[in-house]
XYZ file of C-alpha atoms in Angstrom:
314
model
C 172.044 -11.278 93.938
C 175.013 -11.561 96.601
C 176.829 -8.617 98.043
C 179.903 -8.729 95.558
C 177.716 -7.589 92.815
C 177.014 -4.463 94.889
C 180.453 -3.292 93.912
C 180.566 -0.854 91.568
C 183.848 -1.341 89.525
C 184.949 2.439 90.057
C 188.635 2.046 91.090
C 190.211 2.245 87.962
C 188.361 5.710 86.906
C 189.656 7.390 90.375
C 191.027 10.813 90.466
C 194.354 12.038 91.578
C 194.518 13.767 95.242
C 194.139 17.436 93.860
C 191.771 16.744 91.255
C 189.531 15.364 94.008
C 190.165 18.058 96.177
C 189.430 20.690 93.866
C 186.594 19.255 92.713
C 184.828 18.511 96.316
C 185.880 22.604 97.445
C 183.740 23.339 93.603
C 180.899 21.453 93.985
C 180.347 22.445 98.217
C 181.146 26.112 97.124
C 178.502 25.860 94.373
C 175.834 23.858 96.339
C 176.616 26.380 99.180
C 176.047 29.297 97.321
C 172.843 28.398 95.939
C 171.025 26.891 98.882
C 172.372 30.757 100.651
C 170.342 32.236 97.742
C 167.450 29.938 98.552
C 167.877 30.381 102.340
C 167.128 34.120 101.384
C 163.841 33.696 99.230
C 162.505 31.523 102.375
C 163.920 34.182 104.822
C 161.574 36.978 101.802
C 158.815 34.644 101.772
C 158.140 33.984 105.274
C 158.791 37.872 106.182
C 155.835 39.004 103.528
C 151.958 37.842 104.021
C 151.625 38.667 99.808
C 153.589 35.479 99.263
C 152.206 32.870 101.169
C 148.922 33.540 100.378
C 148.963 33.309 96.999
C 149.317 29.988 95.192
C 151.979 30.839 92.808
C 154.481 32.365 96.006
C 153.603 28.651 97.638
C 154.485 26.691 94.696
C 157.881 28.687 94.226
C 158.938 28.461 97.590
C 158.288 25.043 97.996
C 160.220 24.386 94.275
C 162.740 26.387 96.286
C 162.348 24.297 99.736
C 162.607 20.764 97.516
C 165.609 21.760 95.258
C 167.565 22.697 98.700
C 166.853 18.720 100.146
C 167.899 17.091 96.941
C 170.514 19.272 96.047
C 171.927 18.412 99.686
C 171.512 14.799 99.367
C 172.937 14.796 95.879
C 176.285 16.694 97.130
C 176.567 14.335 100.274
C 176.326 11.063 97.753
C 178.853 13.464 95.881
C 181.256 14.099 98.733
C 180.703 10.662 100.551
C 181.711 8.771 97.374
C 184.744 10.412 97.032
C 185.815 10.978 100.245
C 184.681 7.154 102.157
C 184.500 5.709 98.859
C 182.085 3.462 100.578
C 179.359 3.767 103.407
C 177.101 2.245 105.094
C 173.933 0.367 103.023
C 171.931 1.706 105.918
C 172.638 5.432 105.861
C 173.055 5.263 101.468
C 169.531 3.996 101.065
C 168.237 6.803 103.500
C 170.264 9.467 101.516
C 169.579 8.059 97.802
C 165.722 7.591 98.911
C 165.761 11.424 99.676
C 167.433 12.383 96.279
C 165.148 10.267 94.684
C 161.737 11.560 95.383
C 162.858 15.109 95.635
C 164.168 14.554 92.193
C 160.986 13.238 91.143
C 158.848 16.660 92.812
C 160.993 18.950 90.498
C 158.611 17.865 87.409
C 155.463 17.718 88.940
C 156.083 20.993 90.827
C 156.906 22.707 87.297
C 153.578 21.267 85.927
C 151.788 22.165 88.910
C 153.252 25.958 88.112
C 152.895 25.920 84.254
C 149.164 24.978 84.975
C 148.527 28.109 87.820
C 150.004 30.398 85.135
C 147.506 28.846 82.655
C 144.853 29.748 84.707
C 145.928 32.959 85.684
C 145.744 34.271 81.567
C 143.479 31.935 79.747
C 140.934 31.614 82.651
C 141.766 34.848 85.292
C 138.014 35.351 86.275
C 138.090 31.384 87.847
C 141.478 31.902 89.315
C 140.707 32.869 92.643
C 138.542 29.724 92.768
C 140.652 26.969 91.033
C 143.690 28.108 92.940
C 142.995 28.465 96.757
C 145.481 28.534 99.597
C 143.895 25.576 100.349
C 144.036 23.020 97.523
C 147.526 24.241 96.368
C 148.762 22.724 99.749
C 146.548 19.518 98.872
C 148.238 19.236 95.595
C 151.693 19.531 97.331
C 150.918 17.035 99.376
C 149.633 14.491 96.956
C 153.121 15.442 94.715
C 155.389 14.319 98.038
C 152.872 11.199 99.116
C 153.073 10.033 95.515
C 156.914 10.440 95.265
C 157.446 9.082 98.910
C 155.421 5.890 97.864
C 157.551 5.078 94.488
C 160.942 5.766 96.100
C 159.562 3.648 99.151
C 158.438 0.482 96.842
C 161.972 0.437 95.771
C 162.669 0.212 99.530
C 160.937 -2.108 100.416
C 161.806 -4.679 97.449
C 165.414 -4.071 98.139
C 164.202 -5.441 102.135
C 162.755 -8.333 100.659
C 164.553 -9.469 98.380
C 168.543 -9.004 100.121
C 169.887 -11.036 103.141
C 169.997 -9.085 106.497
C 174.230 -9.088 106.503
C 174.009 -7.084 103.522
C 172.722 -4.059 105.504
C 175.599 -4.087 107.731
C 178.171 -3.663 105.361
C 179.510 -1.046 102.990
C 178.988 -0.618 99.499
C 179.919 2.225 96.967
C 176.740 4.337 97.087
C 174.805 4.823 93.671
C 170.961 3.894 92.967
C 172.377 1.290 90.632
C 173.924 -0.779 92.771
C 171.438 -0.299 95.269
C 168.170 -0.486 94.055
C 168.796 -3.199 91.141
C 166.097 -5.690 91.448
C 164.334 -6.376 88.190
C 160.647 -5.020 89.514
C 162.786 -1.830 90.365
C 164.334 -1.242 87.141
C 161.071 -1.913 85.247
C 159.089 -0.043 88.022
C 161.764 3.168 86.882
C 161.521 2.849 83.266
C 157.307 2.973 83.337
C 157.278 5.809 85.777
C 160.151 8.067 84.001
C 157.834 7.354 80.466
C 154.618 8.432 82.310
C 156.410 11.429 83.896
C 157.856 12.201 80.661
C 154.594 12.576 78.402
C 152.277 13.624 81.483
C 154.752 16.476 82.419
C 155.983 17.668 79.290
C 152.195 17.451 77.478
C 150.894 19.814 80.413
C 153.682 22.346 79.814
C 153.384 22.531 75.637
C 149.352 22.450 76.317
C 150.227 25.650 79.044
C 152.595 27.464 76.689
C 150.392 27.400 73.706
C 147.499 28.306 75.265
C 149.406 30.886 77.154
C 150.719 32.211 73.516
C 147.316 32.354 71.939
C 146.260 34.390 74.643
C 149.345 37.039 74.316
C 148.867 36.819 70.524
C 145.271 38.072 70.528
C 145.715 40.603 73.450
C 148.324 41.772 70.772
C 146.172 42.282 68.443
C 143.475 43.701 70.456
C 145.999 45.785 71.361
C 144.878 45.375 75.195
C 147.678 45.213 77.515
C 149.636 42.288 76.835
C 152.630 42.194 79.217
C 151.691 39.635 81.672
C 150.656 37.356 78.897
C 153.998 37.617 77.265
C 155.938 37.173 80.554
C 153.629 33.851 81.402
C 154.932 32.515 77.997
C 158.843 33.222 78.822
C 158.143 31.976 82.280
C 156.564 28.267 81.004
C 159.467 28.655 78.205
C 161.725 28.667 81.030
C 159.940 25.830 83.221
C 160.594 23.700 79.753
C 164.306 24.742 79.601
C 164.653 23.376 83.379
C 162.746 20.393 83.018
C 164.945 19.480 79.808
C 167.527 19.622 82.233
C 165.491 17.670 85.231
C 164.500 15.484 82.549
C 167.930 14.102 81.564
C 168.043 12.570 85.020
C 166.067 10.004 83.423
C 168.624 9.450 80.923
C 171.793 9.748 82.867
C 172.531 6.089 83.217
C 172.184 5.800 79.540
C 174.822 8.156 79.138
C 177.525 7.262 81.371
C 177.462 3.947 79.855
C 177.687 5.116 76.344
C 180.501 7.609 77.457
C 182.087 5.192 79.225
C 182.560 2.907 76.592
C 183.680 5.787 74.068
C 186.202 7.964 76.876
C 186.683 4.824 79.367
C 190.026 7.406 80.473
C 188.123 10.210 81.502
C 185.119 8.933 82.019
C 184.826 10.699 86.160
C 185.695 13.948 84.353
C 182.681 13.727 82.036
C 180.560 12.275 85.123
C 181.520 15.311 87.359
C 180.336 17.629 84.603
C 176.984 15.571 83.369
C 176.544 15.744 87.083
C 176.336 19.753 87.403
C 174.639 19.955 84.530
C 171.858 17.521 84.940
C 172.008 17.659 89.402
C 173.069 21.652 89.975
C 172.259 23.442 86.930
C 168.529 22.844 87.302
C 168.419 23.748 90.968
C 170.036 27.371 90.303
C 167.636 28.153 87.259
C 164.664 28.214 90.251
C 165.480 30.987 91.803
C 166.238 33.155 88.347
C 162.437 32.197 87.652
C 160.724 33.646 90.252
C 163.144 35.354 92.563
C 164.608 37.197 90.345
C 162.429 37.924 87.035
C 159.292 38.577 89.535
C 158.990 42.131 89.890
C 156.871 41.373 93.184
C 159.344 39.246 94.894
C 162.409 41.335 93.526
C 161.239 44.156 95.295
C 160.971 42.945 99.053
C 164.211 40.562 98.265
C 165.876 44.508 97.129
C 164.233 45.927 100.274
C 165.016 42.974 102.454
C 169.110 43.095 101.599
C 169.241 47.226 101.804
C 167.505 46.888 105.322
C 170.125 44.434 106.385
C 173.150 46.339 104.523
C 171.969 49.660 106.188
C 171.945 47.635 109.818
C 175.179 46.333 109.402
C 176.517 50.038 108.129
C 174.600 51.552 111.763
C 176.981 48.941 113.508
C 180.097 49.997 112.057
């Protein structure tokens, strides 16, 4: 494979000056605006001993701390692409390797989640033992060693396998023309089918189990409410990993929207983009930061403190 092919045929499907522009002030605006929101549930987290020791806080935050890394890396392959156009094979293998296994924590994270809040209602009296301080930090490290050692294998094919000049020249940065070896591909395909059923079979097994248990508190008529919350919480885990999930699929779809609007085909990449990239990352804090009545309150208290500072200044 020889460095031409590297060049992803993009010039024809190029914006005009203020669609770009308008665009890149969106999409920094948006990814802005979220990772301030996330800045702020660290900033609640780390201020509060309730949340960081307990395993469902940890999880969260680190969703939180994950989604702010790839959502940065994403936007900077974003901006750099339209901006440079193309950069450095060096610094676009460091950035796409960091989208790539922070994409790839998003799913395993929600599993990891959907499985505490199984335990928590189907199995409360072995919660405190299944889910220690302790092994929730093992499993996040296994979930970033696992991710770091796929998106790595990639790495270290393309290193093999390309001459040394290719790495000091430019190229139009996108996984595809990157990371396009054979193994690679193949290497993709297996793990996005494994992540798939393994992900998605832990979150229906959660929610039903989850729903059995609200159902017959229900009828018991024993207090139900956290039961019935769980169930809209894993609901909503499924709704974002839909979303995370049609990462997976995105290459399918550009090239079968490509061949149908081949005109307006960066318009429809710019939007599959927020929708499958962004969307996903501003669900996370709706989850927790917001629908937790826990974490609501010290966020509340945490803003009025620093509104009734700022009003003491004045």
């Amino acid at each position: 494979m020889n460095s031409s092919s590297y060049n992803f045929n993009v010039t024809s499907y190029r914006d005009s000056q203020g669609t770009v522009v308008a665009k890149n002030v969106f999409l920094l605006a948006l990814g802005l605006t979220i990772n301030y929101i996330n800045c702020t549930l660290i900033h609640t987290f780390r201020k509060h001993q309730i949340f960081y020791l307990n395993p469902r806080y940890i999880l969260f935050i680190h969703l939180v701390l994950n989604d702010m890394i790839q959502l940065t890396a994403t936007i900077s392959l974003f901006f750099f692409s339209y901006v440079f156009y193309k950069i450095q094979v060096t610094l676009c293998c460091l950035i796409i390797s960091f989208a790539i296994f922070t994409t790839l924590n998003t799913p395993l994270n929600l599993a990891a989640m959907a499985v505490e809040c199984y335990i928590a209602i189907c199995l409360p009296l072995r919660h405190a033992e299944l889910c220690t301080i302790r092994r929730t930090y093992i499993l996040i490290g296994w979930i970033w060693a696992m991710n770091i050692i796929s998106a790595l294998s990639d790495v270290f094919i393309f290193l093999a396998t390309q001459p040394l000049q290719l790495f000091h020249s430019t190229i139009f940065c996108e996984r595809n023309n990157l990371f396009r070896h054979p193994v690679s591909v193949k290497k993709r395909e297996v793990s996005y089918i494994i992540y798939l059923i393994g992900v998605w079979f832990t979150l229906l097994y959660a929610y039903v189990k989850i729903f059995l248990a609200a159902k017959a508190a229900k009828v018991s008529k024993s207090g139900d409410g956290d039961a019935k919350k769980a169930s809209k919480t894993i609901l909503l885990h499924g709704f974002q990993l839909l979303l995370c999930m049609l990462t997976y699929l995105a290459h399918f779809m550009r090239n079968a929207l490509l061949n149908l609007f081949p005109k307006h085909f960066v318009h429809v990449f710019f939007v599959s983009y927020i929708i499958i990239q962004v969307l996903p990352r501003f669900i996370s804090p709706i989850v927790y930061g917001l629908r937790d009545k826990t974490f609501r309150q010290h966020l509340k208290k945490h803003l009025i403190c620093k509104r009734r500072s700022t009003i003491t200044r004045w």
